[in-house]
Amino acid sequence: MSRIPIIAANWKMYKTGEEAQKFFQELYQRLPEPTVMVFIAPSFTALLPCAIAAEEMSYLLGAQNMHGADEGAFTGEVSANMIREVGASFVIIGHSERRRLFHESDEIIHQKMKKAFSADLLPLLCIGETIEEREAGKTMAVLEKQLKIALGTCPPADLVIAYEPVWAIGTGKTATPAIAEEAHAFCRLLLGELWGKESAEKTPILYGGSVTPETASELAKQPNIDGALVGGASLDVEKFLKIIEGFTP
Ligand code: PGA
């Protein structure tokens, strides 16, 4: 991977296929040739309509989740091959909403990471501490545990990490650039211990948690912040474009 800024949209359970296509058309009209990498993760059912709409576009499509097994009796789940088939090339793994609301453990996340690597899907791994963990001085220990278990013994490969403090997601409380930079630098250090310095230097580490047009450019100035994973503000073309602008070198 290279560290060209990545601005990734996580649409969560918003936008139907039709609404998603409209967004793509509008975005493409305004930004046909982005100089940053634009990643978009719509809902599973909007992936195919988005792939059709984005055929000529340079944006990368991804899923917000997947199962760690190839196939099986897992009602309601979707496999890596299924999401690849409809045009996804990356997958968000370990988002805090999956961890918290759907009880995904670090071990489950590790299974998914292994599957993403073997299925040739680029994993966008989310890690981050809760407010209680931060206040107890456990932020770095939490990041270390989540990253180490998620990667396990996987050999170095293309990967994107998103540092997303849980207390900043959907709350309007963006981490200050200094707080985010400290966590990002630590994640890069950890990755260096696991995968070597060369891999650590080329792995993009995105910040996520209430990124807005107002906070983007200050975050972008930090040496270890290589882009953003954006939820709420990515649903609006105007705001998303301004965030992209904030990260454009
Ligand atoms: P937010 O979500 O930008 O709405 O805080 C970020 C995320 O959940 O990835």
Short mmCIF file of C-alpha atoms and ligand atoms in Angstrom, two decimals:
data_model
loop_
_atom_site.label_atom_id
_atom_site.label_comp_id
_atom_site.label_asym_id
_atom_site.label_seq_id
_atom_site.Cartn_x
_atom_site.Cartn_y
_atom_site.Cartn_z
CA MET A 1 0.00 0.00 0.00
CA SER A 2 1.05 3.58 -0.24
CA ARG A 3 0.11 6.35 2.11
CA ILE A 4 -1.87 8.45 -0.37
CA PRO A 5 -4.70 9.81 1.82
CA ILE A 6 -7.76 7.56 1.99
CA ILE A 7 -11.16 9.04 2.74
CA ALA A 8 -13.54 6.21 3.51
CA ALA A 9 -17.32 6.49 3.87
CA ASN A 10 -19.08 4.09 6.22
CA TRP A 11 -22.74 4.43 5.40
CA LYS A 12 -23.88 2.03 8.13
CA MET A 13 -27.61 1.19 7.72
CA TYR A 14 -28.37 4.26 5.63
CA LYS A 15 -29.11 4.69 1.90
CA THR A 16 -31.01 2.29 -0.34
CA GLY A 17 -29.45 1.23 -3.65
CA GLU A 18 -31.28 4.02 -5.42
CA GLU A 19 -30.12 6.67 -2.94
CA ALA A 20 -26.58 5.32 -3.13
CA GLN A 21 -26.52 5.54 -6.93
CA LYS A 22 -27.68 9.15 -6.73
CA PHE A 23 -24.84 9.94 -4.35
CA PHE A 24 -22.31 8.32 -6.70
CA GLN A 25 -23.53 10.33 -9.68
CA GLU A 26 -23.39 13.58 -7.76
CA LEU A 27 -19.97 12.83 -6.32
CA TYR A 28 -18.60 11.88 -9.72
CA GLN A 29 -19.88 15.06 -11.32
CA ARG A 30 -18.09 17.11 -8.68
CA LEU A 31 -14.98 14.95 -8.31
CA PRO A 32 -14.25 12.84 -11.39
CA GLU A 33 -10.55 12.42 -10.65
CA PRO A 34 -9.78 12.55 -6.96
CA THR A 35 -6.14 12.85 -5.93
CA VAL A 36 -6.91 11.02 -2.70
CA MET A 37 -8.33 7.48 -2.57
CA VAL A 38 -12.07 7.45 -2.04
CA PHE A 39 -13.49 4.33 -0.37
CA ILE A 40 -17.22 3.79 0.00
CA ALA A 41 -18.89 1.10 2.13
CA PRO A 42 -22.64 0.99 1.43
CA SER A 43 -25.04 -1.61 2.82
CA PHE A 44 -24.81 -5.14 1.38
CA THR A 45 -27.92 -4.62 -0.74
CA ALA A 46 -26.59 -1.35 -2.18
CA LEU A 47 -23.25 -2.88 -3.21
CA LEU A 48 -24.39 -4.10 -6.60
CA PRO A 49 -26.23 -0.89 -7.56
CA CYS A 50 -23.13 1.02 -6.46
CA ALA A 51 -20.82 -1.24 -8.48
CA ILE A 52 -22.95 -0.55 -11.55
CA ALA A 53 -23.00 3.19 -10.90
CA ALA A 54 -19.28 3.33 -10.15
CA GLU A 55 -18.08 1.25 -13.10
CA GLU A 56 -16.14 4.06 -14.72
CA MET A 57 -15.17 5.72 -11.46
CA SER A 58 -11.98 5.32 -9.51
CA TYR A 59 -13.69 4.99 -6.14
CA LEU A 60 -13.19 1.74 -4.25
CA LEU A 61 -16.24 -0.16 -3.00
CA GLY A 62 -16.31 -2.16 0.18
CA ALA A 63 -18.56 -4.03 2.58
CA GLN A 64 -19.12 -3.06 6.21
CA ASN A 65 -18.79 -6.60 7.53
CA MET A 66 -18.50 -10.25 6.47
CA HIS A 67 -18.40 -13.70 8.02
CA GLY A 68 -15.09 -15.45 8.73
CA ALA A 69 -16.08 -18.79 7.11
CA ASP A 70 -16.13 -19.63 3.38
CA GLU A 71 -19.74 -20.80 3.51
CA GLY A 72 -22.08 -22.65 5.83
CA ALA A 73 -25.31 -22.69 7.79
CA PHE A 74 -25.02 -19.13 9.10
CA THR A 75 -28.42 -17.55 8.63
CA GLY A 76 -28.22 -13.89 7.73
CA GLU A 77 -24.48 -13.83 7.12
CA VAL A 78 -22.49 -12.90 4.01
CA SER A 79 -19.17 -14.40 2.89
CA ALA A 80 -16.03 -12.85 1.44
CA ASN A 81 -16.67 -14.43 -1.96
CA MET A 82 -20.20 -13.08 -2.04
CA ILE A 83 -19.10 -9.53 -1.45
CA ARG A 84 -16.23 -9.83 -3.91
CA GLU A 85 -18.68 -11.11 -6.52
CA VAL A 86 -20.74 -7.92 -6.31
CA GLY A 87 -17.78 -5.63 -6.72
CA ALA A 88 -16.35 -5.02 -3.25
CA SER A 89 -12.60 -4.84 -2.93
CA PHE A 90 -12.28 -3.93 0.73
CA VAL A 91 -14.13 -4.84 3.91
CA ILE A 92 -14.49 -3.05 7.24
CA ILE A 93 -13.68 -5.44 10.09
CA GLY A 94 -14.05 -4.91 13.82
CA HIS A 95 -16.06 -1.70 13.79
CA SER A 96 -16.96 -0.81 17.37
CA GLU A 97 -20.67 -1.09 16.56
CA ARG A 98 -20.04 -4.72 15.54
CA ARG A 99 -18.00 -5.33 18.68
CA ARG A 100 -20.47 -3.67 21.03
CA LEU A 101 -23.91 -4.35 19.53
CA PHE A 102 -23.21 -7.70 17.88
CA HIS A 103 -20.77 -9.06 20.46
CA GLU A 104 -17.84 -9.60 18.12
CA SER A 105 -14.80 -10.65 20.12
CA ASP A 106 -11.17 -10.07 19.17
CA GLU A 107 -11.01 -13.77 18.20
CA ILE A 108 -13.98 -13.47 15.83
CA ILE A 109 -12.33 -10.42 14.32
CA HIS A 110 -9.12 -12.40 13.85
CA GLN A 111 -11.03 -15.11 11.90
CA LYS A 112 -12.49 -12.41 9.66
CA MET A 113 -9.08 -10.82 9.10
CA LYS A 114 -7.61 -14.16 8.07
CA LYS A 115 -10.46 -14.72 5.65
CA ALA A 116 -10.19 -11.23 4.16
CA PHE A 117 -6.46 -11.73 3.52
CA SER A 118 -6.96 -15.16 1.95
CA ALA A 119 -9.91 -13.96 -0.16
CA ASP A 120 -7.89 -11.02 -1.44
CA LEU A 121 -10.15 -8.42 0.12
CA LEU A 122 -8.37 -5.44 1.63
CA PRO A 123 -9.27 -5.35 5.34
CA LEU A 124 -9.99 -2.01 6.97
CA LEU A 125 -9.49 -2.96 10.61
CA CYS A 126 -11.08 -0.72 13.26
CA ILE A 127 -9.65 -0.47 16.76
CA GLY A 128 -10.32 1.98 19.57
CA GLU A 129 -10.95 2.46 23.25
CA THR A 130 -14.12 3.36 25.17
CA ILE A 131 -14.29 6.45 27.35
CA GLU A 132 -13.98 4.30 30.50
CA GLU A 133 -10.82 2.70 29.14
CA ARG A 134 -9.35 6.08 28.25
CA GLU A 135 -10.15 7.55 31.66
CA ALA A 136 -8.58 4.52 33.34
CA GLY A 137 -5.37 5.12 31.38
CA LYS A 138 -5.82 1.90 29.38
CA THR A 139 -5.96 3.31 25.84
CA MET A 140 -2.63 1.96 24.63
CA ALA A 141 -3.17 -1.44 26.27
CA VAL A 142 -6.56 -1.75 24.54
CA LEU A 143 -5.12 -0.80 21.16
CA GLU A 144 -2.29 -3.28 21.62
CA LYS A 145 -4.63 -6.13 22.54
CA GLN A 146 -7.07 -5.44 19.71
CA LEU A 147 -4.36 -5.10 17.07
CA LYS A 148 -2.30 -8.09 18.21
CA ILE A 149 -5.24 -10.48 18.42
CA ALA A 150 -6.78 -9.25 15.14
CA LEU A 151 -3.56 -9.87 13.22
CA GLY A 152 -2.42 -12.94 15.15
CA THR A 153 0.20 -14.74 13.12
CA CYS A 154 -0.95 -13.31 9.77
CA PRO A 155 2.10 -12.40 7.70
CA PRO A 156 2.54 -8.81 6.46
CA ALA A 157 0.00 -7.91 3.78
CA ASP A 158 -1.92 -4.92 2.49
CA LEU A 159 -3.96 -3.52 5.35
CA VAL A 160 -5.67 -0.31 6.39
CA ILE A 161 -6.12 0.45 10.08
CA ALA A 162 -8.69 2.88 11.45
CA TYR A 163 -8.18 4.28 14.92
CA GLU A 164 -11.70 5.01 16.09
CA PRO A 165 -12.10 5.99 19.73
CA VAL A 166 -15.55 4.69 20.66
CA TRP A 167 -16.31 7.91 22.58
CA ALA A 168 -15.88 9.92 19.39
CA ILE A 169 -18.15 7.87 17.11
CA GLY A 170 -21.42 9.59 16.34
CA THR A 171 -21.08 11.85 19.36
CA GLY A 172 -19.81 15.04 17.73
CA LYS A 173 -16.72 14.83 19.97
CA THR A 174 -13.85 14.50 17.51
CA ALA A 175 -10.55 13.52 19.14
CA THR A 176 -8.13 16.45 19.16
CA PRO A 177 -5.39 16.15 16.54
CA ALA A 178 -2.88 15.59 19.37
CA ILE A 179 -4.86 12.75 20.96
CA ALA A 180 -5.40 11.09 17.59
CA GLU A 181 -1.76 11.51 16.55
CA GLU A 182 -0.54 9.93 19.78
CA ALA A 183 -2.71 6.86 19.19
CA HIS A 184 -1.76 6.64 15.51
CA ALA A 185 1.95 6.83 16.25
CA PHE A 186 1.50 4.06 18.82
CA CYS A 187 -0.39 1.86 16.34
CA ARG A 188 2.40 2.32 13.80
CA LEU A 189 4.97 1.39 16.42
CA LEU A 190 2.99 -1.75 17.30
CA LEU A 191 2.65 -2.72 13.66
CA GLY A 192 6.40 -2.28 13.32
CA GLU A 193 6.91 -4.77 16.16
CA LEU A 194 4.54 -7.25 14.53
CA TRP A 195 5.31 -6.85 10.84
CA GLY A 196 8.53 -4.88 10.65
CA LYS A 197 9.23 -1.22 10.09
CA GLU A 198 8.79 -1.29 6.33
CA SER A 199 5.22 -2.61 6.53
CA ALA A 200 4.42 -0.21 9.35
CA GLU A 201 5.63 2.76 7.31
CA LYS A 202 3.48 1.94 4.31
CA THR A 203 0.26 0.98 6.11
CA PRO A 204 -2.33 3.75 6.08
CA ILE A 205 -3.83 4.55 9.48
CA LEU A 206 -7.12 6.45 9.27
CA TYR A 207 -8.82 8.38 12.01
CA GLY A 208 -12.55 7.86 12.60
CA GLY A 209 -15.00 9.44 15.02
CA SER A 210 -17.10 12.53 14.24
CA VAL A 211 -14.89 13.74 11.41
CA THR A 212 -16.46 16.85 9.89
CA PRO A 213 -15.46 19.43 7.27
CA GLU A 214 -14.38 21.61 10.21
CA THR A 215 -12.05 19.06 11.82
CA ALA A 216 -10.59 17.38 8.71
CA SER A 217 -7.74 19.70 7.78
CA GLU A 218 -6.19 19.84 11.28
CA LEU A 219 -6.30 16.05 11.55
CA ALA A 220 -4.76 15.79 8.08
CA LYS A 221 -1.72 17.77 9.19
CA GLN A 222 -0.63 15.08 11.66
CA PRO A 223 2.24 12.96 10.38
CA ASN A 224 0.66 9.60 11.26
CA ILE A 225 -2.91 10.36 10.17
CA ASP A 226 -3.34 9.12 6.62
CA GLY A 227 -7.02 9.77 6.08
CA ALA A 228 -10.42 9.37 7.67
CA LEU A 229 -13.19 6.85 8.15
CA VAL A 230 -16.33 8.94 8.08
CA GLY A 231 -19.82 7.93 9.21
CA GLY A 232 -22.47 10.64 9.57
CA ALA A 233 -20.78 13.32 7.48
CA SER A 234 -20.22 10.89 4.57
CA LEU A 235 -23.95 10.66 3.89
CA ASP A 236 -24.00 14.19 2.52
CA VAL A 237 -22.09 14.81 -0.74
CA GLU A 238 -21.29 18.40 0.19
CA LYS A 239 -19.79 17.51 3.57
CA PHE A 240 -17.97 14.47 2.20
CA LEU A 241 -16.38 16.61 -0.54
CA LYS A 242 -15.22 19.15 2.03
CA ILE A 243 -13.62 16.39 4.11
CA ILE A 244 -11.87 15.07 0.99
CA GLU A 245 -10.66 18.61 0.32
CA GLY A 246 -9.35 18.85 3.87
CA PHE A 247 -7.19 15.76 3.30
CA THR A 248 -6.05 16.65 -0.21
CA PRO A 249 -2.33 17.44 -0.09
P1 PGA B 1 -19.07 9.08 12.69
O1 PGA B 1 -18.84 7.50 12.47
O2 PGA B 1 -18.23 9.79 11.67
O3 PGA B 1 -20.53 9.27 12.47
O4 PGA B 1 -18.63 9.40 14.08
C1 PGA B 1 -17.56 7.00 12.20
C2 PGA B 1 -17.61 5.51 12.12
O5 PGA B 1 -18.44 4.91 12.80
O6 PGA B 1 -16.83 4.89 11.39
#
